N, CA, C and O atoms as a printed pandas DataFrame, in Angstrom:
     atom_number atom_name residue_name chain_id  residue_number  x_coord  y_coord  z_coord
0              1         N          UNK        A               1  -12.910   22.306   -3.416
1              2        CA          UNK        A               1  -12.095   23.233   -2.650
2              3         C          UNK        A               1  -10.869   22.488   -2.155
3              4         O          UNK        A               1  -11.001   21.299   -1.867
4              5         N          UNK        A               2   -9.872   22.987   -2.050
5              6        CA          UNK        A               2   -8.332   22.390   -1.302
6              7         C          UNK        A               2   -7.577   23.583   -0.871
7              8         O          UNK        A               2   -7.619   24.734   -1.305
8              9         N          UNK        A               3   -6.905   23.079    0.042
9             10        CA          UNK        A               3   -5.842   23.795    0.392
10            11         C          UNK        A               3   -4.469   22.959    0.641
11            12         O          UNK        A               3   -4.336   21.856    1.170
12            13         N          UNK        A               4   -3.527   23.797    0.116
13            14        CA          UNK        A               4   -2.394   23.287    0.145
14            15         C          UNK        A               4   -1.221   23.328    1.702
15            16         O          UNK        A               4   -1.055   24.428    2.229
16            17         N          UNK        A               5   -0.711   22.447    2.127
17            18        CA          UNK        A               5    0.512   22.582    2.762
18            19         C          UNK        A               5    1.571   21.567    2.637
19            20         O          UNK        A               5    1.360   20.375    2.862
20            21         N          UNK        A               6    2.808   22.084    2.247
21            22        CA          UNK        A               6    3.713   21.347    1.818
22            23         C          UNK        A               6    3.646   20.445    0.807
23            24         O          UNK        A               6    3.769   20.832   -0.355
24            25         N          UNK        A               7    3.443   19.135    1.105
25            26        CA          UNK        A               7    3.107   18.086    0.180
26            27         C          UNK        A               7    1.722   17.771    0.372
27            28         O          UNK        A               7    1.163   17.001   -0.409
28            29         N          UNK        A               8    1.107   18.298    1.346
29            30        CA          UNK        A               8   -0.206   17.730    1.386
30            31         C          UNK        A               8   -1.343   18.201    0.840
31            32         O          UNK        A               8   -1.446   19.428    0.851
32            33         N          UNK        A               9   -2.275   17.549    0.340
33            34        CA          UNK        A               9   -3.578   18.971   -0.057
34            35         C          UNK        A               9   -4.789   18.233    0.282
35            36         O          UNK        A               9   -5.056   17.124   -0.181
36            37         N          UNK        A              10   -5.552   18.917    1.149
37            38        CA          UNK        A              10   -6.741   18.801    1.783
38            39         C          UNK        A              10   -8.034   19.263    0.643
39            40         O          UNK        A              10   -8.333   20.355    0.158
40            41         N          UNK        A              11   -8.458   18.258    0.531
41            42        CA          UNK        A              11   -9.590   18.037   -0.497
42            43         C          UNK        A              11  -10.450   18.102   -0.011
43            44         O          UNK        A              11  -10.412   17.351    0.963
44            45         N          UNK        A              12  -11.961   18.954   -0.142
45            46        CA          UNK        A              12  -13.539   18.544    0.384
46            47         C          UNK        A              12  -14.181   18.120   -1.018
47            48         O          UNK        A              12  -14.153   18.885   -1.982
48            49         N          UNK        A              13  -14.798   16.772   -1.069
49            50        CA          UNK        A              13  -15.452   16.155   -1.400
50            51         C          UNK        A              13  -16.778   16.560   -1.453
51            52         O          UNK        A              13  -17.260   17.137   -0.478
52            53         N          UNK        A              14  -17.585   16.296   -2.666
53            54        CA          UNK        A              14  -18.883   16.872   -2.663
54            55         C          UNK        A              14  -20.382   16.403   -1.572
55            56         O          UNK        A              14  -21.573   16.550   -1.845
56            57         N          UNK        A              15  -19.872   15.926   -0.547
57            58        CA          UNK        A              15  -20.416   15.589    0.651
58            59         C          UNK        A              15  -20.089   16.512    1.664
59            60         O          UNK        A              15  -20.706   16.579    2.727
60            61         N          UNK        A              16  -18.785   17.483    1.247
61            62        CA          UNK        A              16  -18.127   18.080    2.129
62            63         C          UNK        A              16  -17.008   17.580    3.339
63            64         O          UNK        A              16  -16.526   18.010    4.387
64            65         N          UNK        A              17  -16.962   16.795    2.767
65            66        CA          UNK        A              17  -15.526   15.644    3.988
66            67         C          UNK        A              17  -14.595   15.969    3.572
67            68         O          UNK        A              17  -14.364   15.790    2.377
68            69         N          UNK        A              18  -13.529   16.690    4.564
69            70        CA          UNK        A              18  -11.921   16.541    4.120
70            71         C          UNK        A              18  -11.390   15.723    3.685
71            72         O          UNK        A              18  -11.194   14.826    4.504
72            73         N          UNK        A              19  -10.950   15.505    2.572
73            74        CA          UNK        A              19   -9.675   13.915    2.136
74            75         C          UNK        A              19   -8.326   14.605    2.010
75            76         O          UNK        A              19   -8.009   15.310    1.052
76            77         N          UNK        A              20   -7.578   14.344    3.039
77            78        CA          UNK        A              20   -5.876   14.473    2.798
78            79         C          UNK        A              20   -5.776   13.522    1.747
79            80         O          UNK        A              20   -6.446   12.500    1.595
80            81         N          UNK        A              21   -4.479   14.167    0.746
81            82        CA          UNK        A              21   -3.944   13.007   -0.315
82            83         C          UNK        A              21   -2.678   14.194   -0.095
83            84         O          UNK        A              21   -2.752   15.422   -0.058
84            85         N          UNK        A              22   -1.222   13.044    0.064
85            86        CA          UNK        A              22   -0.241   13.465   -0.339
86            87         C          UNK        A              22    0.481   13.672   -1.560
87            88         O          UNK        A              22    0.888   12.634   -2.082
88            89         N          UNK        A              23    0.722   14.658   -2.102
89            90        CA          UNK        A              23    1.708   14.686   -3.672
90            91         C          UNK        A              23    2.735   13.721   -3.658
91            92         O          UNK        A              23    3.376   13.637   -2.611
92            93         N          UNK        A              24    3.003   13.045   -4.504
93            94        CA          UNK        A              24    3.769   12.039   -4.714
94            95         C          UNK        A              24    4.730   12.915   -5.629
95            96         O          UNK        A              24    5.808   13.121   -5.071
96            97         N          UNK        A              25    4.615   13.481   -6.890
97            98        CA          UNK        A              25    5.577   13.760   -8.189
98            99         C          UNK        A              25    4.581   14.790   -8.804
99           100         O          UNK        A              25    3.362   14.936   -8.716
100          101         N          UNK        A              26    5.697   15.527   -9.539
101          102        CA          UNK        A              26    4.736   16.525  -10.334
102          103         C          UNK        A              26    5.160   16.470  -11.876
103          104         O          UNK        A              26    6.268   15.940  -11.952
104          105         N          UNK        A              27    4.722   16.789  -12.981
105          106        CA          UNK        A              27    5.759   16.324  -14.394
106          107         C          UNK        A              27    4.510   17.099  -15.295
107          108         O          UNK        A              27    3.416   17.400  -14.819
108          109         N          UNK        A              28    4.966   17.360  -16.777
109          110        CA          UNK        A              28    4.113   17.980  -17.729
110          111         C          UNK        A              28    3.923   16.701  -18.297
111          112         O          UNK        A              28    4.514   15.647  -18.066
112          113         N          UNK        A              29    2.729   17.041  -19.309
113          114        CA          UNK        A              29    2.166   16.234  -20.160
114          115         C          UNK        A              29    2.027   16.980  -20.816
115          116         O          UNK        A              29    1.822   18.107  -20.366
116          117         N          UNK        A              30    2.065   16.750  -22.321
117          118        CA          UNK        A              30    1.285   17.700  -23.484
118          119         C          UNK        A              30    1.264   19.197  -23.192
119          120         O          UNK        A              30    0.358   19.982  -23.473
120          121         N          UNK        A              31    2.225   19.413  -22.683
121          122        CA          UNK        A              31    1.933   21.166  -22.480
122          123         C          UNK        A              31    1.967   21.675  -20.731
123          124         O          UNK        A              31    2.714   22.423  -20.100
124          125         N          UNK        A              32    0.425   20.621  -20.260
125          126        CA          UNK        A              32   -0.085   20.954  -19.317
126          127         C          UNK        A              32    0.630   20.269  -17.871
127          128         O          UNK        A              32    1.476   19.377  -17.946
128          129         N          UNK        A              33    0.175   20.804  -16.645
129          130        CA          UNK        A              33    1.201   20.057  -15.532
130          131         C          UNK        A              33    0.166   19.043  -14.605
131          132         O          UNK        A              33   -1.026   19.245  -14.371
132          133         N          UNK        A              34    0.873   18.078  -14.229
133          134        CA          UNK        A              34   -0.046   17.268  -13.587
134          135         C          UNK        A              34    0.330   17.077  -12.280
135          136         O          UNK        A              34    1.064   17.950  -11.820
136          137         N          UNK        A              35    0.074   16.321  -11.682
137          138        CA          UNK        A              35    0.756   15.597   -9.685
138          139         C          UNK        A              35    0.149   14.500  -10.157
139          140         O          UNK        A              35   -0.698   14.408  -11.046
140          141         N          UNK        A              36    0.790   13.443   -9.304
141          142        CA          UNK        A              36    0.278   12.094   -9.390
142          143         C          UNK        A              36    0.006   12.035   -7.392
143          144         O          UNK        A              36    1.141   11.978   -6.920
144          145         N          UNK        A              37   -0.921   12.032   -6.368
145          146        CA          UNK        A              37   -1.871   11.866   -5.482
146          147         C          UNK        A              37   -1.794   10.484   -4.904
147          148         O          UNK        A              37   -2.025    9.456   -5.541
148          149         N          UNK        A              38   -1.442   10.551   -3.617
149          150        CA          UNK        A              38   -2.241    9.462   -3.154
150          151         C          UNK        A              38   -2.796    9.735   -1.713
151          152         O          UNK        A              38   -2.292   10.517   -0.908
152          153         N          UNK        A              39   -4.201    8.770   -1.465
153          154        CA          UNK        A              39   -4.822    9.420   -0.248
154          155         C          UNK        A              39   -3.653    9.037    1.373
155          156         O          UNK        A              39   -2.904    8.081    1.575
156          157         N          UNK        A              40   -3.890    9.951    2.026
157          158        CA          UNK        A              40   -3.093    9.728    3.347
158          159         C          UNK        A              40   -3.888    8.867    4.524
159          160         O          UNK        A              40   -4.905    8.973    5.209
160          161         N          UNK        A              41   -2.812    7.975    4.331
161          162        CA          UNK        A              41   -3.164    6.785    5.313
162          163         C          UNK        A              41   -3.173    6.774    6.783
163          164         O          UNK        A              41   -2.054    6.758    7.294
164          165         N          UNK        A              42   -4.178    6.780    7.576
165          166        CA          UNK        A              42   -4.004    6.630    8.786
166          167         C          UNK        A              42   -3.876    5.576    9.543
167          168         O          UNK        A              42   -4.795    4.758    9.587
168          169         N          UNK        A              43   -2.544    5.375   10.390
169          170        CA          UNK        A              43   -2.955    4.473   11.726
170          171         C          UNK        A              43   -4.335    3.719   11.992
171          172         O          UNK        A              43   -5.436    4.260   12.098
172          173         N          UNK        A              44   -3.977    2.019   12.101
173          174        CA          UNK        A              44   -5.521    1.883   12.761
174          175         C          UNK        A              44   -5.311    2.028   14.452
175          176         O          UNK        A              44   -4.318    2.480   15.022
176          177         N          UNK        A              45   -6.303    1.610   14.942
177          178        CA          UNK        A              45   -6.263    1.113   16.611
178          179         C          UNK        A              45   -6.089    0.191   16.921
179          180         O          UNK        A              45   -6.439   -0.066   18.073
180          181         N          UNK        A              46   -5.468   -0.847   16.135
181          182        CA          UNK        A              46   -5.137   -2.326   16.511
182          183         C          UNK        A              46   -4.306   -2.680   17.730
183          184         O          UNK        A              46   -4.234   -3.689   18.432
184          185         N          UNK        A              47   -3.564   -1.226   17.738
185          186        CA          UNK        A              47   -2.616   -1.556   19.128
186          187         C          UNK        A              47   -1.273   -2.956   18.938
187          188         O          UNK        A              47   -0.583   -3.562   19.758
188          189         N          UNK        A              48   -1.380   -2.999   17.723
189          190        CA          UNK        A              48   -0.506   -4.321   17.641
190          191         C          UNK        A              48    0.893   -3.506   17.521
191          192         O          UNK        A              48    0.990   -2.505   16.812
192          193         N          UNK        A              49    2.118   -4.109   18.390
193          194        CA          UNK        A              49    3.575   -3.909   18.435
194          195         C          UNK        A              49    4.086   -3.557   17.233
195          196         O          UNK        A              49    4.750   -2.526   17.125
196          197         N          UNK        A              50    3.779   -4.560   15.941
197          198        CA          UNK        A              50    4.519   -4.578   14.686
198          199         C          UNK        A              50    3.902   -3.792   13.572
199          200         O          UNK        A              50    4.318   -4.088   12.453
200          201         N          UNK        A              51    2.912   -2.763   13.653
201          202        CA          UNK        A              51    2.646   -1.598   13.135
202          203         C          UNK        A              51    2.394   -0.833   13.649
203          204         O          UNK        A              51    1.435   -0.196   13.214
204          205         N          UNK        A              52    3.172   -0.272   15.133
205          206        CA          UNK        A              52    2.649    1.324   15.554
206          207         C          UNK        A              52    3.504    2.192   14.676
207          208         O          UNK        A              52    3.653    3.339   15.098
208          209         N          UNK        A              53    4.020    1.929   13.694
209          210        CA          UNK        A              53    5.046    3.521   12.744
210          211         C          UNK        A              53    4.553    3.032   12.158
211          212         O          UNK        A              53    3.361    2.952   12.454
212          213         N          UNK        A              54    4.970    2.364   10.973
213          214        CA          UNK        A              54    4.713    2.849    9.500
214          215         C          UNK        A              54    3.244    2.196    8.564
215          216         O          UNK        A              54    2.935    2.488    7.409
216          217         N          UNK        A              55    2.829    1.647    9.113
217          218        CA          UNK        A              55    1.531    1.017    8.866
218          219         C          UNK        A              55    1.229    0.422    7.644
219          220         O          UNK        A              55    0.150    0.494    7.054
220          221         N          UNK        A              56    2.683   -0.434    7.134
221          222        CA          UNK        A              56    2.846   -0.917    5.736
222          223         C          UNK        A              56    2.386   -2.289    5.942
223          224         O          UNK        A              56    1.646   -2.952    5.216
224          225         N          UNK        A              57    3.049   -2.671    7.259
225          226        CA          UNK        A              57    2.703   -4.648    7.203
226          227         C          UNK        A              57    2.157   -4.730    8.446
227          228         O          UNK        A              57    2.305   -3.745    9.170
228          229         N          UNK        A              58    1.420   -5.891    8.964
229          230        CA          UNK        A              58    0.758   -5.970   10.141
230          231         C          UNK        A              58    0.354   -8.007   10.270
231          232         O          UNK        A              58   -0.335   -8.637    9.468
232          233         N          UNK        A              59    0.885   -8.432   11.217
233          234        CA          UNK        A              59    0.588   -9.952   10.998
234          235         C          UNK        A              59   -0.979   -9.737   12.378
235          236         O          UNK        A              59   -1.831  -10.624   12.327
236          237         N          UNK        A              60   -1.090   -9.111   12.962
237          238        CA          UNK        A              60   -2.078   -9.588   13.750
238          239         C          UNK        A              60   -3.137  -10.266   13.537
239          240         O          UNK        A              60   -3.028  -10.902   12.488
240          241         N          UNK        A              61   -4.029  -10.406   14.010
241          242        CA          UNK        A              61   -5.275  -11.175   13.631
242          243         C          UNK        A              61   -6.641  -10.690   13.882
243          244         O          UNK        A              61   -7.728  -11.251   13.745
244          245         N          UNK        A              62   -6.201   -9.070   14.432
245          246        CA          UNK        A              62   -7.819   -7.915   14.564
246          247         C          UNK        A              62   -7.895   -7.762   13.003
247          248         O          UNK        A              62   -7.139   -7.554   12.055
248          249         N          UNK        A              63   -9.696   -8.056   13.351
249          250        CA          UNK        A              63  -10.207   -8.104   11.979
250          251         C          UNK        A              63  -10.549   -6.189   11.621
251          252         O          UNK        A              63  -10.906   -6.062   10.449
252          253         N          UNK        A              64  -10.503   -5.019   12.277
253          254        CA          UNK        A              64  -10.453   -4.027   12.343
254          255         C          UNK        A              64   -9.325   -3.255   11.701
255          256         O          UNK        A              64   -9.409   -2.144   11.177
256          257         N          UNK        A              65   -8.074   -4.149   11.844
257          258        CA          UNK        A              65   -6.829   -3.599   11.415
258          259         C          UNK        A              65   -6.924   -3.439    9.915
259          260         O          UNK        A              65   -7.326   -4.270    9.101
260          261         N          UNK        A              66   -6.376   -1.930    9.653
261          262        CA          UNK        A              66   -6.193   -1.543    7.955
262          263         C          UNK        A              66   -5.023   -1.643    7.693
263          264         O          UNK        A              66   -4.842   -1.642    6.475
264          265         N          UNK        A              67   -3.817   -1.762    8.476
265          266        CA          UNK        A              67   -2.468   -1.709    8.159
266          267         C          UNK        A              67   -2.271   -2.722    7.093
267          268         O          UNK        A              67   -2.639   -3.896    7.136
268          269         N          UNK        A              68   -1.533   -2.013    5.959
269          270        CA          UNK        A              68   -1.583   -3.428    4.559
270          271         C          UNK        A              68   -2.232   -2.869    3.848
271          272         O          UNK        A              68   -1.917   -2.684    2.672
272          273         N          UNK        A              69   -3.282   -2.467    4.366
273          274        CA          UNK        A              69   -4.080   -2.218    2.627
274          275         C          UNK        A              69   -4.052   -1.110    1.962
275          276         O          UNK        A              69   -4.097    0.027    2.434
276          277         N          UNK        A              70   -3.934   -1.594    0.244
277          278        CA          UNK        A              70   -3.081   -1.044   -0.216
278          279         C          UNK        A              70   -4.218    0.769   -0.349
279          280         O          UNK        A              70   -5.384    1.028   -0.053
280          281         N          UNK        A              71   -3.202    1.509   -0.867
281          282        CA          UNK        A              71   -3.578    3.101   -1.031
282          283         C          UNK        A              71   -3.860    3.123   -2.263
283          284         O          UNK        A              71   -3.294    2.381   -3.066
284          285         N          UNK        A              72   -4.894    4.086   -2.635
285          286        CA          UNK        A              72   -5.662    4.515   -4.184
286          287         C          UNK        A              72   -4.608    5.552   -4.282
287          288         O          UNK        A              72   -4.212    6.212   -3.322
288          289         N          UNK        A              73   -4.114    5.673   -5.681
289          290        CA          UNK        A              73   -3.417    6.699   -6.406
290          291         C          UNK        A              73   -3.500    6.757   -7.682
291          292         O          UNK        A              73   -3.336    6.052   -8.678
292          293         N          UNK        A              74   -3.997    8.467   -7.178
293          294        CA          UNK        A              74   -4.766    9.318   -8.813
294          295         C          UNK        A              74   -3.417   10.353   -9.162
295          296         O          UNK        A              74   -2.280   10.574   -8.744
296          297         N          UNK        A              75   -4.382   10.825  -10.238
297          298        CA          UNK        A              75   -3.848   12.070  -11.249
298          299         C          UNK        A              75   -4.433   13.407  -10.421
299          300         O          UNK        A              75   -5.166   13.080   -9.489
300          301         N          UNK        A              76   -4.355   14.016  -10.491
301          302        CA          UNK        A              76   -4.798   15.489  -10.731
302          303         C          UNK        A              76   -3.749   16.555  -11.336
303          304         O          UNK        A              76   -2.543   16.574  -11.088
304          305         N          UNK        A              77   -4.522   17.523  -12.263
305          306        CA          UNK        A              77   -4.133   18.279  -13.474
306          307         C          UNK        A              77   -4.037   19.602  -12.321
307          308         O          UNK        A              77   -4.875   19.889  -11.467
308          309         N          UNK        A              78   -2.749   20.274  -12.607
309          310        CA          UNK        A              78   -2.257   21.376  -11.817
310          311         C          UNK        A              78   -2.862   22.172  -12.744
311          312         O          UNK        A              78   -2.665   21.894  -13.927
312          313         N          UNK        A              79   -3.677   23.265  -12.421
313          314        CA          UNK        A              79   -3.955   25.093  -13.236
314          315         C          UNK        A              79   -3.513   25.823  -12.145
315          316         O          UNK        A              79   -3.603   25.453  -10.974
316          317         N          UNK        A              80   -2.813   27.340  -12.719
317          318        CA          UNK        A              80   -2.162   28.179  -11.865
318          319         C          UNK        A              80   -3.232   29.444  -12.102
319          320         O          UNK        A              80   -3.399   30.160  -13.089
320          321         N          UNK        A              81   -4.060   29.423  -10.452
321          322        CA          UNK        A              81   -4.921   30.523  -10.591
322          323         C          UNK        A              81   -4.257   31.810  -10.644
323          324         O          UNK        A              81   -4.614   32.631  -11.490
324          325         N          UNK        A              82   -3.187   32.107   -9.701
325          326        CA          UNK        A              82   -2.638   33.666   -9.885
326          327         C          UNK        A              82   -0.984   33.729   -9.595
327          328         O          UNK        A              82   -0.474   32.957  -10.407
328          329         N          UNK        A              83   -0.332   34.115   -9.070
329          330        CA          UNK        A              83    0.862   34.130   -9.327
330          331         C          UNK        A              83    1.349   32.822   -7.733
331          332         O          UNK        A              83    2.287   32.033   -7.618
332          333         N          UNK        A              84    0.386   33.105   -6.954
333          334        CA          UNK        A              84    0.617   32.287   -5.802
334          335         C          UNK        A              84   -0.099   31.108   -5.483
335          336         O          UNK        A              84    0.308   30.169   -4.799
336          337         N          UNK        A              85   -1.142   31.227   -6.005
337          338        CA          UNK        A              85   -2.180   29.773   -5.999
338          339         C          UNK        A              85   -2.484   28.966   -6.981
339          340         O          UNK        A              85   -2.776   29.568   -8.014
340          341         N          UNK        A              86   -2.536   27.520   -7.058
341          342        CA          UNK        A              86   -2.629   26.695   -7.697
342          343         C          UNK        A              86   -4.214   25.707   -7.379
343          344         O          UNK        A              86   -4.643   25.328   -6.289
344          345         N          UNK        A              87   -4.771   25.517   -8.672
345          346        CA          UNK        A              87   -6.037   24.827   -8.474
346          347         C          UNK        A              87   -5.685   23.394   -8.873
347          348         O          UNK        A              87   -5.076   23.287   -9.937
348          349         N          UNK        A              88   -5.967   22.268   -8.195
349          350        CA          UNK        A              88   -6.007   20.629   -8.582
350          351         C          UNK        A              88   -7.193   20.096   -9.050
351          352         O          UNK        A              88   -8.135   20.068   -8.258
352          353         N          UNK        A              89   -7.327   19.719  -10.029
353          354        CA          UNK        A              89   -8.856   19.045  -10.555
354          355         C          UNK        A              89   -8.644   17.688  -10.775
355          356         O          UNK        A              89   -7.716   17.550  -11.573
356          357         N          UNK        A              90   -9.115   16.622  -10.403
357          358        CA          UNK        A              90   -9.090   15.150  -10.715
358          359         C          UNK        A              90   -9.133   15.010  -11.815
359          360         O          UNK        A              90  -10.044   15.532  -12.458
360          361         N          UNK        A              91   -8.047   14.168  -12.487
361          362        CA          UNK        A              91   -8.144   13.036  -13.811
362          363         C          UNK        A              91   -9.238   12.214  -13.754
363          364         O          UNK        A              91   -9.129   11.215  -13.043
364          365         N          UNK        A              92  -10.209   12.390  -14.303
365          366        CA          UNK        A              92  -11.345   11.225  -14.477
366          367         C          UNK        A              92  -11.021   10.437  -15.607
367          368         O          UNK        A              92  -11.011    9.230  -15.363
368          369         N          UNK        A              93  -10.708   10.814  -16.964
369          370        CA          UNK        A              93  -10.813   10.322  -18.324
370          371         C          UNK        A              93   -9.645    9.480  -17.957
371          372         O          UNK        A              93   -8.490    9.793  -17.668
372          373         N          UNK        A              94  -10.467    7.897  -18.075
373          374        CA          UNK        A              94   -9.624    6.817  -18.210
374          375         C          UNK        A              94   -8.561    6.697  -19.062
375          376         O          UNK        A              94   -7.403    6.350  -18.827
376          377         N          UNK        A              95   -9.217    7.102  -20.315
377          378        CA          UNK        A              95   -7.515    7.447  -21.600
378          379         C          UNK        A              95   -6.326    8.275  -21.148
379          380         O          UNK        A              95   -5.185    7.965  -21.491
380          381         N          UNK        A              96   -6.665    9.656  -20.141
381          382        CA          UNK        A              96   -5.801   10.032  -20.260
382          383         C          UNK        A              96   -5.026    9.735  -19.031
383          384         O          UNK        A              96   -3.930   10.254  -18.817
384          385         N          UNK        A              97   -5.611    8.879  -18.208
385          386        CA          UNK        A              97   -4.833    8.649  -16.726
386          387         C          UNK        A              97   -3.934    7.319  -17.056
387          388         O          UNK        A              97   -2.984    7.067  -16.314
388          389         N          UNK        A              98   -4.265    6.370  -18.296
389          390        CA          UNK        A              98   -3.480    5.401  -18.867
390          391         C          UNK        A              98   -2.168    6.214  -19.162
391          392         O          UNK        A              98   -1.030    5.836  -18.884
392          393         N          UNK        A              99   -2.608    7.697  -19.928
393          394        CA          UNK        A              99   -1.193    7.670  -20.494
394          395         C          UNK        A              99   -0.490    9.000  -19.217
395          396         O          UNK        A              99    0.476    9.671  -19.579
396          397         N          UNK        A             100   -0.930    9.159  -18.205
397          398        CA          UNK        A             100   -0.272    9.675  -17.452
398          399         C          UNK        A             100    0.705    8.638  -16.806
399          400         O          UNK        A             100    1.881    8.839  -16.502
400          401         N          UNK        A             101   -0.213    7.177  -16.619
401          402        CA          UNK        A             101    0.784    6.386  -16.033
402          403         C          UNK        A             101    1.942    6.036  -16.600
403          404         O          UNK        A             101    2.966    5.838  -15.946
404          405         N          UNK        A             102    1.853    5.928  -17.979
405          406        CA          UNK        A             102    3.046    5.753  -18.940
406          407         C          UNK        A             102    3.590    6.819  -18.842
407          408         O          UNK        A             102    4.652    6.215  -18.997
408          409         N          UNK        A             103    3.975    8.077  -18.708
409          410        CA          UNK        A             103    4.726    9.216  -18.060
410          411         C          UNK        A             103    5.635    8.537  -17.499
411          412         O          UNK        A             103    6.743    8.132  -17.851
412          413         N          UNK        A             104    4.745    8.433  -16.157
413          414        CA          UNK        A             104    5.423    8.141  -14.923
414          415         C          UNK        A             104    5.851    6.914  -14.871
415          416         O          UNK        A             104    6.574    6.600  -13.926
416          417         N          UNK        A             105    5.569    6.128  -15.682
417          418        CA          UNK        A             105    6.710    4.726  -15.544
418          419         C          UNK        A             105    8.133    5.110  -16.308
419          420         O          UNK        A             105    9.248    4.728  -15.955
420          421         N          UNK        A             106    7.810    5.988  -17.480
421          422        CA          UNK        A             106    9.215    5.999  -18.136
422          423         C          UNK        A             106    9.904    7.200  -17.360
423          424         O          UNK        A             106   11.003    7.643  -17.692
424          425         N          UNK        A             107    9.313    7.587  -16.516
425          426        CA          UNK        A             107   10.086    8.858  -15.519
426          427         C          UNK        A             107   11.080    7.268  -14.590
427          428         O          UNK        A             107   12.156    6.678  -14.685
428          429         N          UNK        A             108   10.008    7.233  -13.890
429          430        CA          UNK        A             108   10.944    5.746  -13.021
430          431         C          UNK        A             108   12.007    5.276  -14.153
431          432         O          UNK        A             108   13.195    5.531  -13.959
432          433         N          UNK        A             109   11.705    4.763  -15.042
433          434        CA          UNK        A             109   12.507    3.961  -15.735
434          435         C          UNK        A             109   13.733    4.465  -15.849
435          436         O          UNK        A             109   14.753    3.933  -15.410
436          437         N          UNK        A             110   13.677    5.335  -16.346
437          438        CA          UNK        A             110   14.911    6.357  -16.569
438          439         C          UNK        A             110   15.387    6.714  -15.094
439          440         O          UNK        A             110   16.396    6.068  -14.810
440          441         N          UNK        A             111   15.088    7.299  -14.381
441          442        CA          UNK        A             111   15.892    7.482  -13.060
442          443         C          UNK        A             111   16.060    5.766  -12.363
443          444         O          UNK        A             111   16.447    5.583  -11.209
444          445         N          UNK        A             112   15.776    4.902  -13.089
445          446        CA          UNK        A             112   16.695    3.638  -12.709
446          447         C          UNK        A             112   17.974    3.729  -13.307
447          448         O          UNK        A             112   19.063    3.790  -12.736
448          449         N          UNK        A             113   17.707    3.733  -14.608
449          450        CA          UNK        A             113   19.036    3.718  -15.329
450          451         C          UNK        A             113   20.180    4.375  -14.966
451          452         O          UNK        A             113   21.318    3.966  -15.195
452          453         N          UNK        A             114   19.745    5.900  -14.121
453          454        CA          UNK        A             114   20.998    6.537  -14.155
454          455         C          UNK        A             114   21.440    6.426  -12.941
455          456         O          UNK        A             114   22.538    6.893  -12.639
C-alpha cells in the first residue's frame, strides 16, 4: 500500500510499518516508467551543533549518531491505475535494476555535458 504526496510516498511494509522514501527522478525504460527512491532520512538526537539541518556530516563522538550514513536507493516501476492514481512496485530483479542504473547514469551524463 502507498500513498503519495508531492515527492514523497509512504510505503507499508509487509510488517505493516510506514517507510517514507522520497522520489528522486522519474524516466522510461523499454516502454515502461520507473522512479528511482530513496528512503527519508531522519535527524538523530545527538544534539550535536554541526548537524542540527542537514544531517549529511557529523564529527561528534555519540556512538548513537546516524548523521553520515549513507541512504539505500531503489527502483520502483510506476503502473497507472486510473486516470489519477499511480501504483509503485519495487525493482527486485537484480538484472534489471543494473540496467536501470545505466539509464540513470547516462541521464546524469548527458545533463553534464550540456
Amino acid at each position: 500500500m502507498q500513498e503519495e504526496r508531492d515527492n514523497i510516498l509512504v510505503l507499508t511494509d509487509e510488517d505493516g510499518n510506514d517507510v517514507e522514501v522520497e522520489i528522486l527522478d522519474y524516466f522510461f525504460y523499454n516502454g515502461e516508467e520507473y522512479c528511482m527512491v530513496a528512503e527519508v532520512k531522519e535527524g538523530c538526537d545527538c544534539g550535536c551543533e554541526d548537524c542540527d539541518h542537514d544531517h549529511d556530516e557529523c564529527d561528534c563522538d555519540d556512538e548513537e549518531c546516524t548523521c553520515g550514513e549513507p541512504v539505500e536507493v531503489f527502483f520502483m516501476k510506476v503502473e497507472a491505475v486510473d486516470d489519477e492514481n499511480e501504483e509503485y512496485t519495487v525493482v527486485d530483479d537484480a538484472e534489471l535494476a543494473q540496467q536501470l542504473i545505466a539509464v540513470v547514469e547516462s541521464d546524469l551524463d548527458e545533463d553534464e555535458e550540456e
